[in-house]
Coordinates of C-alpha atoms in Angstrom, one line a residue:
M1 CA -7.9 -17.9 -1.8
K2 CA -6.8 -14.6 -3.2
I3 CA -3.3 -15.1 -4.8
F4 CA -1.3 -12.2 -6.3
Q5 CA 1.7 -14.2 -7.3
K6 CA 2.8 -17.8 -7.4
G7 CA 5.8 -19.8 -8.7
F8 CA 8.8 -21.9 -7.8
N9 CA 11.7 -20.6 -5.7
Y10 CA 14.7 -22.4 -4.3
S11 CA 15.6 -22.3 -0.6
Q12 CA 14.7 -18.6 0.1
D13 CA 11.2 -19.4 1.2
G14 CA 11.9 -22.6 3.1
D15 CA 14.0 -25.7 2.4
G16 CA 14.5 -27.0 -1.1
N17 CA 12.6 -26.2 -4.2
R18 CA 9.2 -24.8 -3.3
L19 CA 5.9 -23.7 -4.9
V20 CA 5.3 -20.3 -3.3
Y21 CA 1.9 -18.7 -3.0
H22 CA 1.7 -15.0 -2.2
L23 CA -1.6 -14.4 -0.6
Q24 CA -3.4 -11.0 -1.0
G25 CA -3.9 -8.8 2.0
C26 CA -1.7 -7.5 4.9
N27 CA -2.4 -5.9 8.3
M28 CA 0.8 -3.9 8.2
N29 CA 1.7 -0.8 6.2
C30 CA 5.5 -1.1 6.0
P31 CA 6.8 1.7 3.7
W32 CA 9.7 -0.6 2.5
C33 CA 7.4 -3.5 1.4
S34 CA 8.7 -5.3 -1.7
N35 CA 5.2 -6.6 -2.6
P36 CA 3.0 -3.6 -2.2
E37 CA 0.4 -5.0 -4.7
G38 CA -0.4 -7.6 -2.0
M39 CA -1.1 -5.1 0.8
K40 CA -4.8 -4.3 0.3
M41 CA -7.2 -7.2 0.9
E42 CA -9.5 -5.8 -1.8
G43 CA -6.6 -5.7 -4.2
V44 CA -5.3 -2.9 -6.4
I45 CA -5.3 -2.2 -10.1
V46 CA -1.7 -2.5 -11.3
A47 CA -0.5 -0.5 -14.3
D48 CA 2.5 -1.5 -16.4
E49 CA 3.4 1.5 -18.5
E50 CA 5.1 -0.7 -21.1
W51 CA 1.8 -2.4 -22.0
L52 CA -0.7 0.3 -21.4
L53 CA -3.4 0.7 -24.0
P54 CA -5.6 3.9 -24.0
S55 CA -8.4 2.1 -25.6
I56 CA -9.2 0.0 -22.5
C57 CA -10.3 3.1 -20.5
P58 CA -13.4 4.9 -21.8
H59 CA -12.8 7.6 -19.2
H60 CA -9.5 8.7 -20.8
A61 CA -7.4 8.0 -17.7
I62 CA -4.6 6.6 -19.8
R63 CA -2.6 9.1 -21.7
E64 CA 1.0 8.9 -23.1
H65 CA 1.6 5.6 -21.1
K66 CA 0.6 7.3 -17.9
V67 CA -2.5 6.6 -15.7
D68 CA -4.4 9.4 -14.0
R69 CA -5.2 7.7 -10.7
A70 CA -7.6 10.5 -9.8
I71 CA -9.9 9.3 -12.6
C72 CA -9.4 5.7 -11.5
D73 CA -10.3 6.4 -7.9
S74 CA -13.7 7.8 -8.9
C75 CA -14.4 5.2 -11.5
E76 CA -17.2 2.7 -10.7
G77 CA -17.2 0.7 -13.9
K78 CA -13.6 -0.5 -13.8
E79 CA -14.0 -1.4 -17.5
C80 CA -10.2 -1.6 -17.8
I81 CA -10.2 -4.9 -15.9
R82 CA -13.8 -6.1 -16.2
Q83 CA -14.0 -5.8 -19.9
H84 CA -10.4 -6.3 -20.9
D85 CA -7.6 -8.8 -20.2
T86 CA -4.3 -7.1 -20.8
K87 CA -0.8 -6.9 -19.3
G88 CA -1.2 -3.1 -19.0
M89 CA -3.8 -2.9 -16.3
Y90 CA -5.0 -5.8 -14.1
L91 CA -6.3 -6.6 -10.7
S92 CA -3.5 -7.6 -8.4
Y93 CA -4.9 -11.0 -7.5
K94 CA -6.6 -14.0 -8.9
E95 CA -8.7 -16.5 -7.0
E96 CA -8.2 -20.3 -6.5
T97 CA -10.1 -22.6 -4.3
V98 CA -8.2 -24.5 -1.6
E99 CA -8.9 -27.7 -3.5
E100 CA -7.3 -26.2 -6.6
V101 CA -4.2 -25.2 -4.6
I102 CA -3.8 -28.6 -3.1
G103 CA -4.4 -30.2 -6.5
E104 CA -1.8 -28.0 -8.1
A105 CA 0.7 -28.9 -5.4
C106 CA 0.1 -32.6 -5.9
A107 CA 0.6 -32.2 -9.6
N108 CA 4.0 -30.6 -9.0
E109 CA 5.1 -32.9 -6.3
M110 CA 8.1 -34.2 -8.4
M111 CA 9.5 -30.7 -8.3
F112 CA 9.8 -30.6 -4.5
Y113 CA 13.4 -31.8 -4.5
D114 CA 15.9 -31.2 -1.7
G115 CA 13.2 -31.2 0.9
G116 CA 11.0 -28.8 -0.9
G117 CA 7.2 -28.3 -0.7
V118 CA 4.7 -25.5 -0.6
T119 CA 5.1 -22.1 1.1
F120 CA 2.5 -19.5 1.9
T121 CA 3.6 -15.9 2.1
G122 CA 2.2 -12.5 1.3
G123 CA 1.2 -9.9 1.8
E124 CA 0.5 -11.5 5.1
A125 CA -0.5 -15.2 4.8
T126 CA -2.5 -15.3 8.0
V127 CA -4.9 -12.6 6.8
Q128 CA -6.7 -15.4 4.9
F129 CA -6.6 -17.5 8.0
Q130 CA -9.3 -20.0 7.4
E131 CA -8.4 -20.7 3.8
M132 CA -4.7 -21.1 4.6
T133 CA -5.6 -23.4 7.5
D134 CA -7.6 -25.6 5.3
A135 CA -4.8 -25.7 2.7
L136 CA -2.1 -26.5 5.3
K137 CA -4.2 -29.4 6.7
G138 CA -4.9 -30.7 3.2
L139 CA -1.2 -30.6 2.2
K140 CA -0.2 -32.3 5.4
E141 CA -2.6 -35.1 4.6
K142 CA -0.9 -35.4 1.2
D143 CA 2.5 -35.6 3.0
I144 CA 3.6 -32.4 1.2
H145 CA 6.0 -30.3 3.3
T146 CA 4.6 -26.9 4.2
A147 CA 6.1 -23.5 5.3
I148 CA 4.7 -20.1 6.0
E149 CA 6.3 -16.7 6.1
T150 CA 4.4 -14.5 8.5
N151 CA 4.7 -11.2 10.4
G152 CA 3.5 -13.1 13.5
T153 CA 0.6 -10.9 14.4
H154 CA -2.3 -13.3 14.2
P155 CA -3.6 -14.4 17.6
R156 CA -4.5 -17.9 16.4
L157 CA -1.1 -18.5 14.8
P158 CA -0.1 -21.2 17.4
E159 CA -3.1 -23.3 16.2
L160 CA -1.3 -23.8 12.9
F161 CA 2.0 -25.1 14.4
P162 CA 1.1 -28.8 13.9
Y163 CA 0.5 -28.2 10.2
I164 CA 3.6 -26.2 9.4
G165 CA 6.9 -27.8 8.6
R166 CA 9.0 -24.6 8.6
L167 CA 7.8 -21.5 10.4
I168 CA 9.5 -18.3 9.2
M169 CA 8.7 -15.2 11.2
D170 CA 9.8 -11.6 10.9
C171 CA 11.1 -9.8 13.9
K172 CA 11.3 -6.2 12.7
H173 CA 11.8 -4.4 16.0
C174 CA 11.9 -5.0 19.8
D175 CA 10.3 -1.7 20.8
A176 CA 6.5 -1.7 20.6
S177 CA 6.0 2.0 20.0
K178 CA 8.6 2.3 17.2
H179 CA 7.2 -0.8 15.6
Q180 CA 3.7 0.7 15.8
R181 CA 4.9 4.0 14.3
Y182 CA 6.5 2.4 11.3
T183 CA 4.3 -0.5 10.5
G184 CA 0.9 0.6 11.9
I185 CA 0.8 -2.3 14.4
S186 CA 2.4 -3.0 17.8
N187 CA 4.8 -5.9 18.2
E188 CA 3.5 -7.2 21.4
R189 CA 1.6 -10.1 19.8
I190 CA 4.5 -10.8 17.5
M191 CA 7.0 -11.2 20.4
E192 CA 4.5 -13.4 22.2
N193 CA 4.0 -15.6 19.2
I194 CA 7.8 -15.8 18.6
R195 CA 8.4 -16.8 22.2
R196 CA 5.7 -19.5 22.0
A197 CA 7.0 -20.8 18.6
A198 CA 10.5 -21.1 20.1
K199 CA 9.1 -23.3 22.8
E200 CA 6.7 -25.4 20.7
H201 CA 7.6 -25.4 17.0
P202 CA 10.4 -27.8 15.8
G203 CA 11.5 -25.6 13.0
L204 CA 11.4 -21.8 13.7
H205 CA 13.4 -19.4 11.5
V206 CA 13.5 -15.7 12.7
R207 CA 14.4 -13.0 10.2
V208 CA 15.4 -9.4 10.9
P209 CA 15.0 -7.1 7.9
L210 CA 17.7 -4.5 8.7
I211 CA 16.6 -1.0 7.6
G212 CA 18.6 2.1 8.1
G213 CA 17.0 4.6 10.5
F214 CA 14.5 2.1 11.7
N215 CA 16.3 -0.8 13.5
D216 CA 20.0 -0.6 12.7
S217 CA 21.5 1.3 15.7
E218 CA 23.8 -0.3 18.2
L219 CA 21.1 0.0 20.9
E220 CA 18.6 -1.8 18.7
R221 CA 21.1 -4.5 17.8
E222 CA 21.7 -5.2 21.5
Q223 CA 17.9 -5.4 22.0
F224 CA 17.7 -8.0 19.3
L225 CA 20.5 -10.0 20.7
D226 CA 19.0 -9.9 24.2
F227 CA 15.7 -11.3 22.8
F228 CA 17.4 -13.9 20.6
R229 CA 19.5 -15.2 23.6
E230 CA 16.2 -15.6 25.5
I231 CA 14.5 -17.7 22.8
K232 CA 17.5 -19.6 21.3
G233 CA 17.5 -23.3 21.0
D234 CA 18.3 -26.2 18.7
N235 CA 15.0 -25.7 17.0
V236 CA 15.5 -22.0 16.3
T237 CA 17.6 -20.3 13.6
F238 CA 18.2 -16.6 12.9
E239 CA 19.0 -14.5 9.8
V240 CA 19.6 -10.8 9.0
L241 CA 18.4 -9.5 5.7
S242 CA 19.5 -6.2 4.2
Y243 CA 17.1 -3.5 3.0
H244 CA 16.6 -3.3 -0.8
E245 CA 14.3 -1.3 -3.0
F246 CA 13.2 -4.1 -5.4
G247 CA 9.6 -3.1 -4.8
K248 CA 10.0 0.5 -5.7
K249 CA 8.8 0.1 -9.3
K250 CA 5.7 -1.9 -8.1
W251 CA 4.8 1.0 -5.7
H252 CA 4.6 3.2 -8.7
Q253 CA 2.7 0.6 -10.7
C254 CA 0.1 0.6 -8.0
G255 CA -0.2 4.4 -8.2
W256 CA 1.5 5.0 -4.8
E257 CA 4.5 7.1 -3.7
Y258 CA 7.6 5.2 -2.6
K259 CA 8.8 7.1 0.4
M260 CA 11.9 5.3 1.4
T261 CA 15.2 7.1 0.9
D262 CA 18.9 6.2 0.6
E263 CA 19.1 6.4 4.4
A264 CA 17.4 3.0 4.5
Y265 CA 20.4 1.3 3.0
V266 CA 22.6 -0.5 5.5
D267 CA 26.3 -1.0 4.5
E268 CA 27.5 -4.6 4.2
A269 CA 30.0 -4.1 7.1
S270 CA 27.2 -3.3 9.5
V271 CA 25.3 -6.4 8.4
R272 CA 28.4 -8.5 8.9
R273 CA 28.9 -7.1 12.4
F274 CA 25.3 -8.0 13.3
R275 CA 25.7 -11.5 11.9
K276 CA 29.0 -12.0 13.8
A277 CA 27.5 -10.7 17.0
M278 CA 24.6 -13.1 16.7
E279 CA 26.9 -16.0 16.2
E280 CA 29.1 -14.9 19.1
S281 CA 25.9 -14.8 21.2
G282 CA 25.4 -18.5 20.8
V283 CA 22.4 -18.4 18.5
R284 CA 22.2 -20.5 15.3
Y285 CA 22.7 -18.3 12.3
R286 CA 21.3 -19.7 9.0
R287 CA 21.7 -18.0 5.7
T288 CA 18.9 -18.7 3.1

């Protein structure tokens, strides 16, 4: 499994204290992504200016704590990461076998308090579908609670329902064309998988990342509410999350431009109105 980040987090990635694995690779290109280093399946060389050492690059791409990405792009040797192990430049992910992940979870089982367990997120966790499937099955056999956070695009996602304790799915937009324009992928499969999960999975949590200029208009709010009323049930909870730019620095560390502007921010009053409208619609709101 290609893993670009792992560590414990409480309640935000499923119930209780959880060991969270961020899996490399994503099939979307959301410009607001807070984990851009996890987007490319092949990974990316991350540069931390504070720790950059010119001596690790024989092609002189590092000067005055800056990286000339044009030199990096044409570099075949990748000596900076193949011959050196530094905080300044490193490949975004490391590899672990499924057995190692399961063993690590078992060794930390005492930390899974308050209903905790293991969560797979991304990137997009289902991009590494077979590895994640094997890990979910292995963890279930060990009676360790599992959760995944997913964009819901994988056609075989329902196959995993029996092995997932908490299924957390994004619902970014109800309009297929606008979803395609902003993320690079249509939402048709997503809506289908959310509908099916609402019928079949005992613990579905649907999240809306509210982003100004993308999905925060009154019309779009009503579209969300219509959809949520359709799929609501005792097994389904909903949540609205506000846009933030916590990933901005990481975009720069990957050598990419962060294109989001202040327009993406949604004021707290708008978020509260959306949450109140959801609650008044009879859906179960759950803050994580």
